[in-house]
Amino acid sequence: MSASLPHRSVANIRGGPTPSSRSGSSHRERESSSHRDRGDRDRGDRDHSGTSTPARPIPTFNTPSSLRAEEELIVVDFGTRKIQVGFAGDSAPRGIVWFGPEQQRRIGDFRDWQTDYQQDWRSKAAGGNWGRDYELWRPDVRGLELGQVGDKVEKAVREAYTKYMLIDSRPRRMVCVMPTGLPIPLLSAALDSLFHRFQPPTVSLLSSPVAVAVAAGVRSALVVDLGWNETIVTSIYEYREVATKRTVRGGRRLTEETHRFLAKELGHVQQDNNKDDKQEYVLSFEECHDIANRLVWCKPFKAEKTPKSSPPQPASPEGEGLATVEESDEDKPTITTTTTTTAGEKPLPPPPKVTTVPLRSGRSPASVEVTFDQLSEPCENTFFDSQYSLSSFDDHEIPVHLLVYRTLLQLPLDVRALCMSRIIFTGGCTTVLGLRKRIFDEVCHIVQERGWDSVYGKAKEQLRTNPKLKKRHGRHQTTNNSNNNSNSNTSTTLGGVSPPTTGGATSEGTAGPASGQEEDGIWHDAANSVPEVDPIEAQLARTNPSSNGRKPLHGQLRAIESLGPWAGGSLITHLKVSTVATIDKDQWTQHGVTGATVRQADVEAKTQQRLSWNAMNRGGREGKEPWTLGVWGAA
């Protein structure tokens, strides 16, 4: 009986082949593989004429989310009433989450879906909390629960992750765009919520006004942020904030003025001197805010019939200076709603159109009939208050147009020339119809009326219009100039620094004396000095020679558009620009806000640049370099 083949025996399969069978099988496998390779080569020669495709290794991929998690940067723009979340490099945020009382419901609370459920907003409005549920924070942190602020931030970011961005909560680097005037307790609460709930390796902070300027494509600008709690005017020069002023006139005050206007139309009389904690509200915040967004508008600017630049009327002998009253017929009837006229008379204007506004949040549903002109009163009283004189306002409640003018007036001459031609309006109140145009026209009127002189009033107007005072002022100025020249000559003869002999050219074309002066042993001549070369402008001229002849516009009032703070932060992050305030997770969890240096000058430039580069490109490795909060730490 012949021996059984190795692959036919069950014992060989379980126990393995014998040495003899292993050697025989290996010899047969080598022969079969050589014949197979030779046949494949012959077949390839016949089919592909000597060409063959090499075998490719099969790659092993992970999930796409795990690949993007190392490179994705999340840009979060924090506002008072909303946050905008998206990926760095996008032109618009993926999601916008608004704050409201529905976010404060507990799990399993489905009362909003019941047909007979009505929210009791009156109980929450007591004590000055009218509309506080629709805000993330407020500038006054007294009595504010910081833990609730952190919970709101977590819910909003998590909702944006799951509902709009469709990503999980694995650690990703974050860039937060925040206003520079944010108090440190609110900044600490927001960063604590991000580090402990989402575990980002690093969190970088960007200034909101600077991001707005970057989104507009300019390096210098005047950013007018018409926000919710206040209006902030910030001057940006070469991506740096050089001046900031603010006023309490904002979106919340506009909503309160709308409530006061509607309550007056309903017959509910309110006193203007009541405080917010004692004011009685007859309508809900949500309804008043909706009416303010839909119906409230701003009247256009109208110049005075008798401009102040014209010569004034001669005053009476007693010095009273009363205005002349035009004579009118007392028997002439007032304008009525009828449009019928007699022959030879002008037709009367048509009656104003009346619209009906339904109100459903009061104790009983009602409707009010208002005209189109009446709907502009809340905006007029909120941002301008033109019925009051300018001396009746405090520093924290200056009208918006006057705040913009004073900010430009206090800037240096070269900074003002650039910022006044790059005025950017941003914020939620810019959606009010006609508001931006009105503010810009008011500022232009003030500049034409006063110029860039901080002194104004009746005495200044008399000096400008009275020829006698003008001659006296000119004679006094000439005397002062001669005294200054004599003093400079005296200091030169006494051993001081002598002015240069080659001065600026005179009107005849010859070289005249220098027009500078000596200070601290150094001769200053700004009029004849050579301007410094801007390295950025020189680089742009080399890269784009066609734009070398074009000069930037300056010295003219002009308003430009911007894509907003989120788009600016996305562009800065996408270009990998190193930020001043980059916070590492380990350092924050170990020290908190107390571990940061108070001022940016406490950190050396090279050390801060290396820290920012490591944080943005290597995920923020642990280091012992000092870190700072930048402008937020000095607030």
PDB file of C-alpha atoms in Angstrom, residues 363-478:
ATOM      1  CA  ARG A 363     -51.811  91.453  30.731  1.00  0.00           C
ATOM      2  CA  SER A 364     -54.382  91.634  27.955  1.00  0.00           C
ATOM      3  CA  PRO A 365     -53.710  91.585  24.189  1.00  0.00           C
ATOM      4  CA  ALA A 366     -53.840  95.056  22.674  1.00  0.00           C
ATOM      5  CA  SER A 367     -52.815  96.999  19.574  1.00  0.00           C
ATOM      6  CA  VAL A 368     -51.356 100.461  19.157  1.00  0.00           C
ATOM      7  CA  GLU A 369     -51.477 102.725  16.109  1.00  0.00           C
ATOM      8  CA  VAL A 370     -48.267 104.657  15.468  1.00  0.00           C
ATOM      9  CA  THR A 371     -46.921 106.666  12.567  1.00  0.00           C
ATOM     10  CA  PHE A 372     -43.677 106.048  10.741  1.00  0.00           C
ATOM     11  CA  ASP A 373     -42.057 109.145  12.251  1.00  0.00           C
ATOM     12  CA  GLN A 374     -42.911 108.038  15.769  1.00  0.00           C
ATOM     13  CA  LEU A 375     -41.001 104.779  15.269  1.00  0.00           C
ATOM     14  CA  SER A 376     -37.756 106.789  14.958  1.00  0.00           C
ATOM     15  CA  GLU A 377     -38.024 108.270  18.443  1.00  0.00           C
ATOM     16  CA  PRO A 378     -36.392 105.324  20.318  1.00  0.00           C
ATOM     17  CA  CYS A 379     -33.303 105.457  18.090  1.00  0.00           C
ATOM     18  CA  GLU A 380     -33.098 109.259  18.365  1.00  0.00           C
ATOM     19  CA  ASN A 381     -33.280 109.166  22.165  1.00  0.00           C
ATOM     20  CA  THR A 382     -30.815 106.296  22.440  1.00  0.00           C
ATOM     21  CA  PHE A 383     -27.868 107.345  20.299  1.00  0.00           C
ATOM     22  CA  PHE A 384     -28.196 111.128  19.850  1.00  0.00           C
ATOM     23  CA  ASP A 385     -30.471 112.921  22.364  1.00  0.00           C
ATOM     24  CA  SER A 386     -30.375 116.019  20.179  1.00  0.00           C
ATOM     25  CA  GLN A 387     -32.984 117.775  22.349  1.00  0.00           C
ATOM     26  CA  TYR A 388     -30.376 118.281  25.102  1.00  0.00           C
ATOM     27  CA  SER A 389     -27.254 120.411  25.067  1.00  0.00           C
ATOM     28  CA  LEU A 390     -23.838 118.751  24.967  1.00  0.00           C
ATOM     29  CA  SER A 391     -22.926 120.114  28.401  1.00  0.00           C
ATOM     30  CA  SER A 392     -25.700 118.074  30.044  1.00  0.00           C
ATOM     31  CA  PHE A 393     -24.048 114.687  29.367  1.00  0.00           C
ATOM     32  CA  ASP A 394     -21.578 112.895  31.587  1.00  0.00           C
ATOM     33  CA  ASP A 395     -18.464 111.231  30.235  1.00  0.00           C
ATOM     34  CA  HIS A 396     -20.053 107.768  30.217  1.00  0.00           C
ATOM     35  CA  GLU A 397     -23.177 108.816  28.262  1.00  0.00           C
ATOM     36  CA  ILE A 398     -21.816 110.980  25.457  1.00  0.00           C
ATOM     37  CA  PRO A 399     -23.773 110.718  22.169  1.00  0.00           C
ATOM     38  CA  VAL A 400     -22.200 108.395  19.645  1.00  0.00           C
ATOM     39  CA  HIS A 401     -21.368 110.970  16.964  1.00  0.00           C
ATOM     40  CA  LEU A 402     -19.685 113.242  19.508  1.00  0.00           C
ATOM     41  CA  LEU A 403     -17.730 110.272  20.892  1.00  0.00           C
ATOM     42  CA  VAL A 404     -16.391 109.470  17.410  1.00  0.00           C
ATOM     43  CA  TYR A 405     -15.369 113.108  16.869  1.00  0.00           C
ATOM     44  CA  ARG A 406     -13.600 113.371  20.235  1.00  0.00           C
ATOM     45  CA  THR A 407     -11.729 110.131  19.596  1.00  0.00           C
ATOM     46  CA  LEU A 408     -10.433 111.445  16.270  1.00  0.00           C
ATOM     47  CA  LEU A 409      -9.625 114.827  17.815  1.00  0.00           C
ATOM     48  CA  GLN A 410      -7.369 113.366  20.500  1.00  0.00           C
ATOM     49  CA  LEU A 411      -5.366 111.228  18.083  1.00  0.00           C
ATOM     50  CA  PRO A 412      -1.980 112.352  16.729  1.00  0.00           C
ATOM     51  CA  LEU A 413      -2.061 114.050  13.371  1.00  0.00           C
ATOM     52  CA  ASP A 414      -0.670 111.172  11.287  1.00  0.00           C
ATOM     53  CA  VAL A 415      -2.840 108.570  13.041  1.00  0.00           C
ATOM     54  CA  ARG A 416      -5.950 110.721  12.622  1.00  0.00           C
ATOM     55  CA  ALA A 417      -5.269 111.177   8.899  1.00  0.00           C
ATOM     56  CA  LEU A 418      -5.339 107.399   8.388  1.00  0.00           C
ATOM     57  CA  CYS A 419      -8.153 106.512  10.772  1.00  0.00           C
ATOM     58  CA  MET A 420     -10.624 109.153   9.592  1.00  0.00           C
ATOM     59  CA  SER A 421     -10.609 107.667   6.085  1.00  0.00           C
ATOM     60  CA  ARG A 422     -11.185 104.119   7.401  1.00  0.00           C
ATOM     61  CA  ILE A 423     -14.204 104.279   9.707  1.00  0.00           C
ATOM     62  CA  ILE A 424     -15.757 100.836  10.267  1.00  0.00           C
ATOM     63  CA  PHE A 425     -19.163 100.293  11.866  1.00  0.00           C
ATOM     64  CA  THR A 426     -19.745  96.905  13.450  1.00  0.00           C
ATOM     65  CA  GLY A 427     -21.978  95.381  16.093  1.00  0.00           C
ATOM     66  CA  GLY A 428     -25.595  94.326  16.359  1.00  0.00           C
ATOM     67  CA  CYS A 429     -27.078  97.832  16.240  1.00  0.00           C
ATOM     68  CA  THR A 430     -25.728  98.435  12.736  1.00  0.00           C
ATOM     69  CA  THR A 431     -28.839  96.635  11.436  1.00  0.00           C
ATOM     70  CA  VAL A 432     -30.987  99.631  12.452  1.00  0.00           C
ATOM     71  CA  LEU A 433     -32.078 101.321   9.237  1.00  0.00           C
ATOM     72  CA  GLY A 434     -30.188 104.569   8.597  1.00  0.00           C
ATOM     73  CA  LEU A 435     -28.136 104.591  11.823  1.00  0.00           C
ATOM     74  CA  ARG A 436     -24.677 104.326  10.275  1.00  0.00           C
ATOM     75  CA  LYS A 437     -25.408 107.027   7.699  1.00  0.00           C
ATOM     76  CA  ARG A 438     -26.734 109.343  10.393  1.00  0.00           C
ATOM     77  CA  ILE A 439     -23.650 108.961  12.613  1.00  0.00           C
ATOM     78  CA  PHE A 440     -21.310 109.523   9.678  1.00  0.00           C
ATOM     79  CA  ASP A 441     -23.188 112.652   8.546  1.00  0.00           C
ATOM     80  CA  GLU A 442     -23.189 114.044  12.095  1.00  0.00           C
ATOM     81  CA  VAL A 443     -19.423 113.615  12.342  1.00  0.00           C
ATOM     82  CA  CYS A 444     -18.910 115.293   8.953  1.00  0.00           C
ATOM     83  CA  HIS A 445     -21.065 118.225  10.073  1.00  0.00           C
ATOM     84  CA  ILE A 446     -19.081 118.703  13.283  1.00  0.00           C
ATOM     85  CA  VAL A 447     -15.792 118.628  11.358  1.00  0.00           C
ATOM     86  CA  GLN A 448     -17.041 121.215   8.873  1.00  0.00           C
ATOM     87  CA  GLU A 449     -18.356 123.408  11.680  1.00  0.00           C
ATOM     88  CA  ARG A 450     -15.517 123.246  14.211  1.00  0.00           C
ATOM     89  CA  GLY A 451     -12.595 121.767  12.358  1.00  0.00           C
ATOM     90  CA  TRP A 452      -9.984 119.951  14.432  1.00  0.00           C
ATOM     91  CA  ASP A 453      -9.930 122.511  17.218  1.00  0.00           C
ATOM     92  CA  SER A 454     -10.839 121.402  20.717  1.00  0.00           C
ATOM     93  CA  VAL A 455     -11.932 124.943  21.679  1.00  0.00           C
ATOM     94  CA  TYR A 456     -15.419 125.924  20.600  1.00  0.00           C
ATOM     95  CA  GLY A 457     -18.233 128.161  21.782  1.00  0.00           C
ATOM     96  CA  LYS A 458     -19.398 131.749  21.505  1.00  0.00           C
ATOM     97  CA  ALA A 459     -15.988 133.227  22.233  1.00  0.00           C
ATOM     98  CA  LYS A 460     -14.390 131.143  19.509  1.00  0.00           C
ATOM     99  CA  GLU A 461     -17.133 132.133  17.067  1.00  0.00           C
ATOM    100  CA  GLN A 462     -16.670 135.833  17.860  1.00  0.00           C
ATOM    101  CA  LEU A 463     -12.925 135.511  17.369  1.00  0.00           C
ATOM    102  CA  ARG A 464     -13.494 133.980  13.986  1.00  0.00           C
ATOM    103  CA  THR A 465     -16.078 136.501  12.764  1.00  0.00           C
ATOM    104  CA  ASN A 466     -14.972 139.774  14.430  1.00  0.00           C
ATOM    105  CA  PRO A 467     -12.234 141.462  12.346  1.00  0.00           C
ATOM    106  CA  LYS A 468     -10.940 143.552  15.268  1.00  0.00           C
ATOM    107  CA  LEU A 469     -10.367 140.543  17.480  1.00  0.00           C
ATOM    108  CA  LYS A 470      -8.805 138.708  14.566  1.00  0.00           C
ATOM    109  CA  LYS A 471      -6.257 141.507  14.017  1.00  0.00           C
ATOM    110  CA  ARG A 472      -5.477 141.624  17.731  1.00  0.00           C
ATOM    111  CA  HIS A 473      -4.997 137.849  17.797  1.00  0.00           C
ATOM    112  CA  GLY A 474      -2.725 138.000  14.749  1.00  0.00           C
ATOM    113  CA  ARG A 475      -0.636 140.828  16.284  1.00  0.00           C
ATOM    114  CA  HIS A 476      -0.264 138.797  19.506  1.00  0.00           C
ATOM    115  CA  GLN A 477       0.805 135.707  17.587  1.00  0.00           C
ATOM    116  CA  THR A 478       3.411 137.700  15.649  1.00  0.00           C
TER     117      THR A 478
END
